[in-house]
GROMACS .gro file of N, CA and C in nm:
model
  246
    1MET      N    1  -3.976   6.622   2.332
    1MET     CA    2  -4.083   6.707   2.379
    1MET      C    3  -4.082   6.836   2.297
    2LYS      N    4  -4.198   6.875   2.250
    2LYS     CA    5  -4.210   7.000   2.176
    2LYS      C    6  -4.269   7.107   2.267
    3ILE      N    7  -4.218   7.228   2.252
    3ILE     CA    8  -4.261   7.340   2.334
    3ILE      C    9  -4.330   7.442   2.245
    4GLY      N   10  -4.451   7.481   2.282
    4GLY     CA   11  -4.524   7.583   2.209
    4GLY      C   12  -4.496   7.720   2.269
    5LEU      N   13  -4.490   7.820   2.184
    5LEU     CA   14  -4.475   7.958   2.230
    5LEU      C   15  -4.613   8.020   2.235
    6PHE      N   16  -4.654   8.065   2.352
    6PHE     CA   17  -4.790   8.116   2.371
    6PHE      C   18  -4.784   8.256   2.430
    7SER      N   19  -4.825   8.355   2.350
    7SER     CA   20  -4.823   8.494   2.393
    7SER      C   21  -4.956   8.538   2.454
    8GLY      N   22  -5.058   8.457   2.434
    8GLY     CA   23  -5.192   8.495   2.476
    8GLY      C   24  -5.275   8.543   2.359
    9GLY      N   25  -5.215   8.547   2.241
    9GLY     CA   26  -5.286   8.590   2.121
    9GLY      C   27  -5.351   8.473   2.048
   10LYS      N   28  -5.435   8.506   1.952
   10LYS     CA   29  -5.510   8.403   1.879
   10LYS      C   30  -5.419   8.312   1.797
   11GLU      N   31  -5.317   8.370   1.731
   11GLU     CA   32  -5.231   8.289   1.647
   11GLU      C   33  -5.150   8.188   1.727
   12SER      N   34  -5.093   8.231   1.839
   12SER     CA   35  -5.012   8.138   1.918
   12SER      C   36  -5.101   8.034   1.985
   13LEU      N   37  -5.224   8.071   2.022
   13LEU     CA   38  -5.317   7.973   2.078
   13LEU      C   39  -5.352   7.868   1.974
   14SER      N   40  -5.378   7.913   1.851
   14SER     CA   41  -5.409   7.819   1.742
   14SER      C   42  -5.292   7.725   1.716
   15ALA      N   43  -5.171   7.778   1.717
   15ALA     CA   44  -5.052   7.695   1.694
   15ALA      C   45  -5.037   7.590   1.804
   16CYS      N   46  -5.063   7.627   1.927
   16CYS     CA   47  -5.054   7.531   2.037
   16CYS      C   48  -5.161   7.423   2.024
   17HIS      N   49  -5.282   7.463   1.984
   17HIS     CA   50  -5.387   7.364   1.961
   17HIS      C   51  -5.350   7.270   1.846
   18PHE      N   52  -5.292   7.325   1.740
   18PHE     CA   53  -5.255   7.246   1.624
   18PHE      C   54  -5.158   7.135   1.660
   19MET      N   55  -5.066   7.164   1.752
   19MET     CA   56  -4.966   7.065   1.791
   19MET      C   57  -4.993   7.004   1.929
   20GLN      N   58  -5.116   7.013   1.974
   20GLN     CA   59  -5.151   6.972   2.109
   20GLN      C   60  -5.112   6.827   2.141
   21ASP      N   61  -5.125   6.738   2.044
   21ASP     CA   62  -5.091   6.596   2.070
   21ASP      C   63  -4.943   6.577   2.097
   22GLU      N   64  -4.860   6.665   2.047
   22GLU     CA   65  -4.715   6.654   2.065
   22GLU      C   66  -4.661   6.756   2.165
   23LEU      N   67  -4.749   6.840   2.218
   23LEU     CA   68  -4.708   6.951   2.303
   23LEU      C   69  -4.670   6.903   2.442
   24GLY      N   70  -4.545   6.928   2.481
   24GLY     CA   71  -4.498   6.890   2.613
   24GLY      C   72  -4.508   7.005   2.712
   25ALA      N   73  -4.501   7.126   2.663
   25ALA     CA   74  -4.505   7.244   2.750
   25ALA      C   75  -4.529   7.368   2.665
   26VAL      N   76  -4.556   7.476   2.735
   26VAL     CA   77  -4.579   7.606   2.672
   26VAL      C   78  -4.485   7.707   2.735
   27LEU      N   79  -4.427   7.793   2.652
   27LEU     CA   80  -4.336   7.896   2.698
   27LEU      C   81  -4.401   8.032   2.678
   28TYR      N   82  -4.403   8.112   2.784
   28TYR     CA   83  -4.456   8.248   2.779
   28TYR      C   84  -4.343   8.344   2.813
   29CYS      N   85  -4.317   8.438   2.726
   29CYS     CA   86  -4.212   8.537   2.748
   29CYS      C   87  -4.275   8.661   2.809
   30ASN      N   88  -4.252   8.682   2.937
   30ASN     CA   89  -4.306   8.797   3.007
   30ASN      C   90  -4.207   8.913   2.993
   31THR      N   91  -4.239   9.004   2.903
   31THR     CA   92  -4.149   9.116   2.876
   31THR      C   93  -4.164   9.230   2.975
   32GLY      N   94  -4.267   9.220   3.059
   32GLY     CA   95  -4.295   9.328   3.152
   32GLY      C   96  -4.387   9.433   3.094
   33VAL      N   97  -4.421   9.417   2.966
   33VAL     CA   98  -4.508   9.513   2.899
   33VAL      C   99  -4.654   9.470   2.906
   34GLY      N  100  -4.677   9.339   2.911
   34GLY     CA  101  -4.813   9.285   2.907
   34GLY      C  102  -4.897   9.323   3.027
   35LEU      N  103  -5.026   9.328   3.005
   35LEU     CA  104  -5.121   9.355   3.111
   35LEU      C  105  -5.140   9.231   3.198
   36GLN      N  106  -5.177   9.252   3.323
   36GLN     CA  107  -5.199   9.139   3.414
   36GLN      C  108  -5.310   9.049   3.360
   37GLU      N  109  -5.408   9.106   3.289
   37GLU     CA  110  -5.516   9.026   3.232
   37GLU      C  111  -5.461   8.925   3.132
   38ASN      N  112  -5.361   8.965   3.053
   38ASN     CA  113  -5.299   8.874   2.957
   38ASN      C  114  -5.226   8.762   3.028
   39ILE      N  115  -5.152   8.797   3.130
   39ILE     CA  116  -5.076   8.697   3.207
   39ILE      C  117  -5.173   8.597   3.270
   40ASP      N  118  -5.282   8.647   3.328
   40ASP     CA  119  -5.384   8.560   3.388
   40ASP      C  120  -5.448   8.470   3.283
   41TYR      N  121  -5.475   8.527   3.165
   41TYR     CA  122  -5.535   8.450   3.056
   41TYR      C  123  -5.443   8.335   3.013
   42VAL      N  124  -5.314   8.364   3.000
   42VAL     CA  125  -5.218   8.260   2.963
   42VAL      C  126  -5.217   8.149   3.068
   43LYS      N  127  -5.210   8.186   3.194
   43LYS     CA  128  -5.210   8.086   3.303
   43LYS      C  129  -5.337   8.004   3.303
   44ASP      N  130  -5.452   8.071   3.293
   44ASP     CA  131  -5.581   8.002   3.295
   44ASP      C  132  -5.597   7.909   3.176
   45THR      N  133  -5.554   7.953   3.057
   45THR     CA  134  -5.566   7.872   2.936
   45THR      C  135  -5.478   7.748   2.947
   46CYS      N  136  -5.357   7.764   2.996
   46CYS     CA  137  -5.268   7.649   3.012
   46CYS      C  138  -5.325   7.550   3.113
   47GLN      N  139  -5.382   7.601   3.219
   47GLN     CA  140  -5.442   7.512   3.319
   47GLN      C  141  -5.563   7.439   3.259
   48LEU      N  142  -5.644   7.510   3.182
   48LEU     CA  143  -5.763   7.451   3.120
   48LEU      C  144  -5.727   7.334   3.029
   49TYR      N  145  -5.621   7.349   2.950
   49TYR     CA  146  -5.583   7.246   2.855
   49TYR      C  147  -5.476   7.149   2.908
   50GLY      N  148  -5.433   7.169   3.031
   50GLY     CA  149  -5.335   7.079   3.091
   50GLY      C  150  -5.195   7.097   3.036
   51TRP      N  151  -5.164   7.218   2.988
   51TRP     CA  152  -5.032   7.247   2.934
   51TRP      C  153  -4.941   7.294   3.046
   52LYS      N  154  -4.823   7.237   3.056
   52LYS     CA  155  -4.724   7.283   3.155
   52LYS      C  156  -4.670   7.417   3.107
   53LEU      N  157  -4.675   7.516   3.192
   53LEU     CA  158  -4.637   7.653   3.156
   53LEU      C  159  -4.502   7.691   3.217
   54TYR      N  160  -4.415   7.740   3.130
   54TYR     CA  161  -4.288   7.798   3.172
   54TYR      C  162  -4.290   7.945   3.134
   55THR      N  163  -4.253   8.031   3.227
   55THR     CA  164  -4.248   8.174   3.201
   55THR      C  165  -4.104   8.221   3.212
   56VAL      N  166  -4.059   8.297   3.113
   56VAL     CA  167  -3.924   8.352   3.116
   56VAL      C  168  -3.933   8.505   3.117
   57PHE      N  169  -3.831   8.566   3.173
   57PHE     CA  170  -3.823   8.711   3.185
   57PHE      C  171  -3.691   8.758   3.124
   58PRO      N  172  -3.686   8.882   3.076
   58PRO     CA  173  -3.558   8.931   3.023
   58PRO      C  174  -3.456   8.948   3.136
   59LYS      N  175  -3.330   8.943   3.099
   59LYS     CA  176  -3.223   8.968   3.196
   59LYS      C  177  -3.235   9.111   3.246
   60LYS      N  178  -3.184   9.135   3.365
   60LYS     CA  179  -3.185   9.269   3.421
   60LYS      C  180  -3.113   9.365   3.326
   61GLY      N  181  -3.178   9.475   3.294
   61GLY     CA  182  -3.120   9.574   3.205
   61GLY      C  183  -3.145   9.547   3.057
   62GLU      N  184  -3.216   9.438   3.025
   62GLU     CA  185  -3.243   9.403   2.886
   62GLU      C  186  -3.392   9.396   2.855
   63GLY      N  187  -3.475   9.456   2.939
   63GLY     CA  188  -3.619   9.455   2.917
   63GLY      C  189  -3.662   9.558   2.814
   64PHE      N  190  -3.789   9.556   2.783
   64PHE     CA  191  -3.843   9.647   2.682
   64PHE      C  192  -3.824   9.793   2.724
   65GLU      N  193  -3.851   9.822   2.849
   65GLU     CA  194  -3.835   9.960   2.898
   65GLU      C  195  -3.690  10.006   2.886
   66ASP      N  196  -3.597   9.917   2.914
   66ASP     CA  197  -3.454   9.949   2.899
   66ASP      C  198  -3.421   9.980   2.754
   67PHE      N  199  -3.476   9.900   2.662
   67PHE     CA  200  -3.454   9.922   2.520
   67PHE      C  201  -3.506  10.059   2.478
   68VAL      N  202  -3.628  10.092   2.521
   68VAL     CA  203  -3.688  10.220   2.484
   68VAL      C  204  -3.606  10.336   2.540
   69ASN      N  205  -3.560  10.323   2.663
   69ASN     CA  206  -3.478  10.429   2.722
   69ASN      C  207  -3.348  10.448   2.647
   70LYS      N  208  -3.293  10.341   2.592
   70LYS     CA  209  -3.165  10.348   2.523
   70LYS      C  210  -3.177  10.389   2.377
   71PHE      N  211  -3.278  10.332   2.307
   71PHE     CA  212  -3.288  10.352   2.162
   71PHE      C  213  -3.414  10.425   2.116
   72GLY      N  214  -3.506  10.449   2.207
   72GLY     CA  215  -3.634  10.508   2.168
   72GLY      C  216  -3.735  10.399   2.137
   73PHE      N  217  -3.860  10.439   2.118
   73PHE     CA  218  -3.966  10.343   2.092
   73PHE      C  219  -3.943  10.277   1.956
   74PRO      N  220  -3.951  10.144   1.950
   74PRO     CA  221  -3.920  10.074   1.824
   74PRO      C  222  -4.024  10.101   1.715
   75HIS      N  223  -3.974  10.122   1.596
   75HIS     CA  224  -4.060  10.140   1.479
   75HIS      C  225  -4.070  10.006   1.407
   76ARG      N  226  -4.149  10.003   1.303
   76ARG     CA  227  -4.176   9.878   1.230
   76ARG      C  228  -4.049   9.800   1.196
   77ALA      N  229  -3.948   9.866   1.145
   77ALA     CA  230  -3.825   9.797   1.103
   77ALA      C  231  -3.749   9.738   1.222
   78GLN      N  232  -3.775   9.784   1.342
   78GLN     CA  233  -3.703   9.737   1.460
   78GLN      C  234  -3.774   9.622   1.532
   79HIS      N  235  -3.893   9.587   1.492
   79HIS     CA  236  -3.970   9.487   1.565
   79HIS      C  237  -3.898   9.353   1.575
   80ARG      N  238  -3.825   9.317   1.472
   80ARG     CA  239  -3.752   9.191   1.473
   80ARG      C  240  -3.642   9.192   1.580
   81ALA      N  241  -3.581   9.306   1.603
   81ALA     CA  242  -3.474   9.318   1.702
   81ALA      C  243  -3.527   9.305   1.843
   82ILE      N  244  -3.649   9.342   1.864
   82ILE     CA  245  -3.708   9.335   1.996
   82ILE      C  246  -3.737   9.191   2.029
   0.00000   0.00000   0.00000
């Protein structure tokens, strides 16, 4: 089973469509930063295409807000670490 990563953006949606015949599920990483509209869009899109949706959350104390409080707002070079 192949799992697509779907953030709600155009690129990840295209990637999921590209592999739709082999797609067993979709994974959405809820960082706590996204708007409710994005979360609803991901859910609605998965339901529309019949994709099984799994949502994961960061461990307690390891979310985006925790990172910003500890290290400051990430700059371009830090995006990979996030």
